[in-house]
CSV table of C-alpha atoms in Angstrom, one decimal:
chain,number,residue,atom,x,y,z
A,948,MET,CA,119.9,-90.2,-148.2
A,949,GLY,CA,122.3,-89.3,-145.3
A,950,VAL,CA,125.2,-91.5,-144.4
A,951,LEU,CA,123.6,-92.7,-141.2
A,952,GLU,CA,120.4,-93.7,-142.9
A,953,ASP,CA,122.3,-96.8,-144.0
A,954,LYS,CA,121.6,-99.4,-141.4
A,955,ALA,CA,125.1,-100.9,-141.3
A,956,ASN,CA,126.6,-97.4,-140.9
A,957,ALA,CA,124.1,-96.7,-138.1
A,958,ARG,CA,125.0,-99.9,-136.3
A,959,LEU,CA,128.7,-99.1,-136.5
A,960,PHE,CA,128.0,-95.5,-135.3
A,961,TYR,CA,126.2,-96.7,-132.2
A,962,LYS,CA,128.9,-99.3,-131.5
A,963,TYR,CA,131.0,-96.3,-130.4
A,964,LEU,CA,128.3,-93.8,-129.4
A,965,SER,CA,126.8,-96.3,-126.9
A,966,GLN,CA,129.8,-95.8,-124.7
A,967,VAL,CA,129.0,-92.2,-124.1
A,968,TYR,CA,125.3,-92.0,-125.2
A,969,ASP,CA,123.8,-91.3,-121.7
A,970,ARG,CA,126.2,-88.4,-121.2
A,971,ILE,CA,125.7,-86.8,-124.5
A,972,ASN,CA,121.9,-87.3,-124.9
A,973,PRO,CA,120.7,-84.7,-122.3
A,974,PHE,CA,122.1,-81.9,-124.4
A,975,ILE,CA,119.7,-82.9,-127.2
A,976,TRP,CA,116.8,-84.8,-125.6
A,977,ASN,CA,116.6,-84.3,-121.8
A,978,GLU,CA,114.3,-85.5,-119.0
A,979,GLU,CA,112.1,-82.4,-119.2
A,980,MET,CA,111.4,-82.9,-122.9
A,981,ARG,CA,110.8,-86.7,-122.4
A,982,ASP,CA,108.5,-86.1,-119.5
A,983,GLU,CA,106.5,-83.4,-121.4
A,984,ALA,CA,106.1,-85.8,-124.3
A,985,LEU,CA,105.0,-88.6,-121.9
A,986,GLU,CA,102.2,-86.3,-120.7
A,987,TRP,CA,101.0,-85.7,-124.3
A,988,PHE,CA,101.2,-89.5,-124.9
A,989,GLY,CA,98.6,-90.3,-122.4
A,990,LEU,CA,99.5,-93.8,-121.3
A,991,GLU,CA,97.3,-95.6,-118.9
A,992,ALA,CA,98.3,-98.3,-116.3
A,993,GLY,CA,98.5,-101.7,-117.9
A,994,ASP,CA,98.9,-100.4,-121.5
A,995,ARG,CA,101.1,-102.6,-123.6
A,996,VAL,CA,103.7,-100.2,-125.1
A,997,LEU,CA,106.6,-100.8,-127.5
A,998,ASP,CA,109.6,-98.5,-127.4
A,999,VAL,CA,111.1,-98.7,-130.9
A,1000,GLY,CA,114.8,-97.6,-131.1
A,1001,CYS,CA,114.9,-97.9,-127.3
A,1002,GLY,CA,118.7,-97.5,-127.2
A,1003,THR,CA,120.1,-97.5,-123.7
A,1004,GLY,CA,116.6,-97.2,-122.2
A,1005,PHE,CA,116.3,-93.4,-121.5
A,1006,ALA,CA,112.7,-93.2,-122.7
A,1007,THR,CA,112.0,-96.7,-121.4
A,1008,GLU,CA,112.6,-95.4,-117.8
A,1009,GLY,CA,109.9,-92.8,-118.3
A,1010,LEU,CA,107.4,-95.3,-119.8
A,1011,LEU,CA,107.8,-97.5,-116.8
A,1012,ARG,CA,106.4,-94.8,-114.6
A,1013,TYR,CA,103.0,-95.2,-116.4
A,1014,THR,CA,102.8,-98.9,-117.2
A,1015,ASP,CA,104.6,-102.2,-116.2
A,1016,ASN,CA,104.0,-103.7,-119.7
A,1017,VAL,CA,106.9,-102.2,-121.6
A,1018,HIS,CA,108.8,-103.8,-124.5
A,1019,GLY,CA,112.0,-102.4,-126.1
A,1020,LEU,CA,113.4,-102.9,-129.6
A,1021,ASP,CA,116.6,-101.7,-131.1
A,1022,GLN,CA,118.9,-102.8,-134.0
A,1023,SER,CA,122.1,-102.0,-132.1
A,1024,PRO,CA,123.4,-104.8,-129.9
A,1025,HIS,CA,125.7,-102.3,-128.2
A,1026,GLN,CA,122.9,-100.0,-127.2
A,1027,LEU,CA,120.9,-103.0,-126.0
A,1028,GLU,CA,123.7,-104.2,-123.8
A,1029,LYS,CA,123.6,-100.8,-122.0
A,1030,ALA,CA,119.8,-101.3,-121.6
A,1031,PHE,CA,120.3,-104.8,-120.2
A,1032,ASP,CA,122.6,-103.3,-117.5
A,1033,LYS,CA,119.8,-101.0,-116.4
A,1034,PHE,CA,116.8,-103.3,-116.6
A,1035,GLY,CA,118.0,-106.9,-117.0
A,1036,THR,CA,117.1,-108.9,-120.0
A,1037,ARG,CA,113.6,-109.9,-119.0
A,1038,ASP,CA,113.0,-108.5,-115.5
A,1039,ARG,CA,111.2,-105.2,-116.0
A,1040,VAL,CA,111.3,-104.9,-119.7
A,1041,ARG,CA,111.3,-107.5,-122.5
A,1042,PHE,CA,113.9,-106.5,-125.1
A,1043,TYR,CA,114.1,-107.5,-128.8
A,1044,ARG,CA,116.8,-106.9,-131.4
A,1045,GLY,CA,115.0,-105.9,-134.6
A,1046,ASP,CA,114.3,-103.5,-137.4
A,1047,ALA,CA,111.7,-100.7,-137.3
A,1048,GLU,CA,110.7,-101.3,-140.9
A,1049,ARG,CA,110.1,-105.0,-140.2
A,1050,LEU,CA,108.7,-105.3,-136.7
A,1051,PRO,CA,108.7,-108.9,-135.3
A,1052,PHE,CA,105.2,-108.7,-133.8
A,1053,ALA,CA,101.7,-109.7,-134.9
A,1054,ASP,CA,99.1,-107.2,-135.9
A,1055,ASN,CA,97.5,-105.3,-133.0
A,1056,SER,CA,100.1,-106.4,-130.4
A,1057,PHE,CA,100.3,-103.1,-128.5
A,1058,ASP,CA,98.1,-100.4,-127.1
A,1059,ALA,CA,100.7,-97.7,-127.9
A,1060,LEU,CA,104.0,-97.3,-129.5
A,1061,TRP,CA,106.8,-94.8,-128.7
A,1062,SER,CA,109.9,-94.0,-130.7
A,1063,SER,CA,112.4,-91.2,-129.8
A,1064,GLY,CA,115.7,-90.6,-131.6
A,1065,SER,CA,115.3,-93.4,-134.1
A,1066,ILE,CA,113.3,-92.2,-137.2
A,1067,GLU,CA,116.4,-90.2,-138.4
A,1068,TYR,CA,118.2,-93.5,-139.2
A,1069,TRP,CA,115.4,-95.2,-141.1
A,1070,PRO,CA,116.0,-95.5,-144.9
A,1071,ASN,CA,112.2,-95.8,-145.5
A,1072,PRO,CA,110.4,-93.9,-142.7
A,1073,VAL,CA,106.9,-94.3,-144.2
A,1074,ASP,CA,107.4,-98.1,-144.3
A,1075,ALA,CA,108.3,-98.0,-140.6
A,1076,LEU,CA,105.4,-95.8,-139.7
A,1077,ALA,CA,103.1,-98.2,-141.6
A,1078,GLU,CA,104.6,-101.0,-139.4
A,1079,PHE,CA,103.8,-99.0,-136.3
A,1080,ARG,CA,100.2,-98.7,-137.4
A,1081,ARG,CA,100.0,-102.4,-138.1
A,1082,VAL,CA,101.2,-103.5,-134.6
A,1083,VAL,CA,99.1,-101.1,-132.6
A,1084,GLU,CA,95.5,-101.7,-131.8
A,1085,PRO,CA,92.9,-99.7,-133.8
A,1086,GLY,CA,92.7,-96.4,-132.0
A,1087,GLY,CA,96.1,-96.8,-130.5
A,1088,ARG,CA,98.5,-93.9,-130.1
A,1089,VAL,CA,101.9,-93.5,-131.6
A,1090,LEU,CA,104.5,-90.9,-130.6
A,1091,VAL,CA,107.6,-90.3,-132.7
A,1092,VAL,CA,110.4,-87.9,-131.9
A,1093,GLY,CA,112.9,-86.8,-134.6
A,1094,PRO,CA,115.2,-83.9,-135.5
A,1095,ASP,CA,113.5,-80.8,-136.7
A,1096,TYR,CA,114.8,-79.5,-140.1
A,1097,PRO,CA,117.1,-76.5,-139.5
A,1098,LYS,CA,116.3,-73.1,-141.0
A,1099,ASN,CA,119.9,-72.1,-141.9
A,1100,PRO,CA,120.8,-73.2,-145.5
A,1101,LEU,CA,124.3,-74.3,-144.4
A,1102,PHE,CA,123.0,-76.4,-141.6
A,1103,GLN,CA,120.4,-77.9,-144.0
A,1104,GLN,CA,123.1,-79.1,-146.3
A,1105,LEU,CA,124.9,-80.7,-143.4
A,1106,ALA,CA,121.8,-82.2,-142.0
A,1107,ASP,CA,120.8,-83.7,-145.4
A,1108,ALA,CA,124.3,-85.3,-145.7
A,1109,ILE,CA,124.1,-87.0,-142.3
A,1110,MET,CA,120.6,-88.4,-141.7
A,1111,LEU,CA,116.8,-87.6,-141.9
A,1112,PHE,CA,115.7,-84.2,-140.7
A,1113,TYR,CA,112.2,-83.0,-141.4
A,1114,ASP,CA,109.7,-80.3,-140.7
A,1115,GLU,CA,106.0,-80.3,-139.7
A,1116,THR,CA,104.8,-80.4,-143.3
A,1117,GLU,CA,106.9,-83.5,-144.1
A,1118,ALA,CA,105.9,-85.1,-140.8
A,1119,GLN,CA,102.3,-84.6,-141.6
A,1120,ARG,CA,102.8,-86.1,-145.1
A,1121,MET,CA,104.6,-89.2,-143.7
A,1122,PHE,CA,102.0,-90.0,-141.0
A,1123,GLU,CA,99.1,-89.5,-143.4
A,1124,GLU,CA,100.7,-91.7,-146.0
A,1125,ALA,CA,101.2,-94.4,-143.3
A,1126,GLY,CA,97.5,-94.2,-142.6
A,1127,PHE,CA,97.4,-92.3,-139.3
A,1128,VAL,CA,94.7,-89.8,-138.1
A,1129,ASP,CA,94.5,-87.1,-135.5
A,1130,ILE,CA,98.0,-86.0,-136.1
A,1131,GLU,CA,99.6,-83.3,-134.0
A,1132,HIS,CA,103.1,-81.9,-133.9
A,1133,HIS,CA,105.2,-80.2,-131.2
A,1134,ILE,CA,108.6,-78.5,-131.4
A,1135,GLN,CA,110.8,-79.1,-128.4
A,1136,GLN,CA,114.3,-77.9,-127.5
A,1137,ALA,CA,116.6,-78.7,-124.6
A,1138,TYR,CA,118.5,-75.3,-124.6
A,1139,PRO,CA,118.3,-72.2,-126.8
A,1140,TRP,CA,121.4,-73.2,-128.7
A,1141,SER,CA,120.7,-76.9,-129.0
A,1142,PRO,CA,119.0,-78.7,-132.0
A,1143,LYS,CA,115.2,-78.7,-132.0
A,1144,ALA,CA,113.2,-81.9,-131.9
A,1145,ILE,CA,109.8,-82.5,-133.6
A,1146,THR,CA,107.5,-84.7,-131.6
A,1147,THR,CA,104.5,-86.1,-133.5
A,1148,ILE,CA,101.6,-87.9,-131.9
A,1149,ALA,CA,99.0,-89.7,-134.0
A,1150,ARG,CA,96.4,-92.4,-133.7
A,1151,ALA,CA,95.7,-95.5,-135.7
A,1152,PRO,CA,92.3,-95.4,-137.2
A,1153,GLU,CA,89.4,-97.3,-135.7
A,1154,GLU,CA,88.3,-100.3,-137.7
């Protein structure tokens, strides 16, 4: 387990990263990548969507172009403070402080669930994905963006020491184990030299 897969370490890390997050993020996960993923996601007007690991609200901004019913959750109070500055606490988005592995929502609460840049910090990603399946309606779509596993052996050792990196095979295993169907994977990259992201879209089974 990487050092940032410890929840306390991750909160401390984002206490400081939150100050510069919006300036650093575009080098790894930019608007073009987000907007492409939003097209794949297929939201419809009025959909109830939860943004897990919403951070400062970069993805939240994109989701609001498709639906007014957006909810954001993050474990970092410092990231949420930045999001409050953008959206208010209850004006356009309803925010919650919480844990991806123990979502504070009833079953079938949302039509869709989005999570970008969060899975790499989860100690138990399959548990979190199972929670995602629980809180979305049967047939609801889930989109998760995480860091693609590097090909270089040296970078692999570094990646393993920091946080969760995974490839398409591992993504397929995790989503299947969590009970999802119709799973598809896309590799995205901001620049030729920047880290790659793996974007997975799946559907909760119909009852």
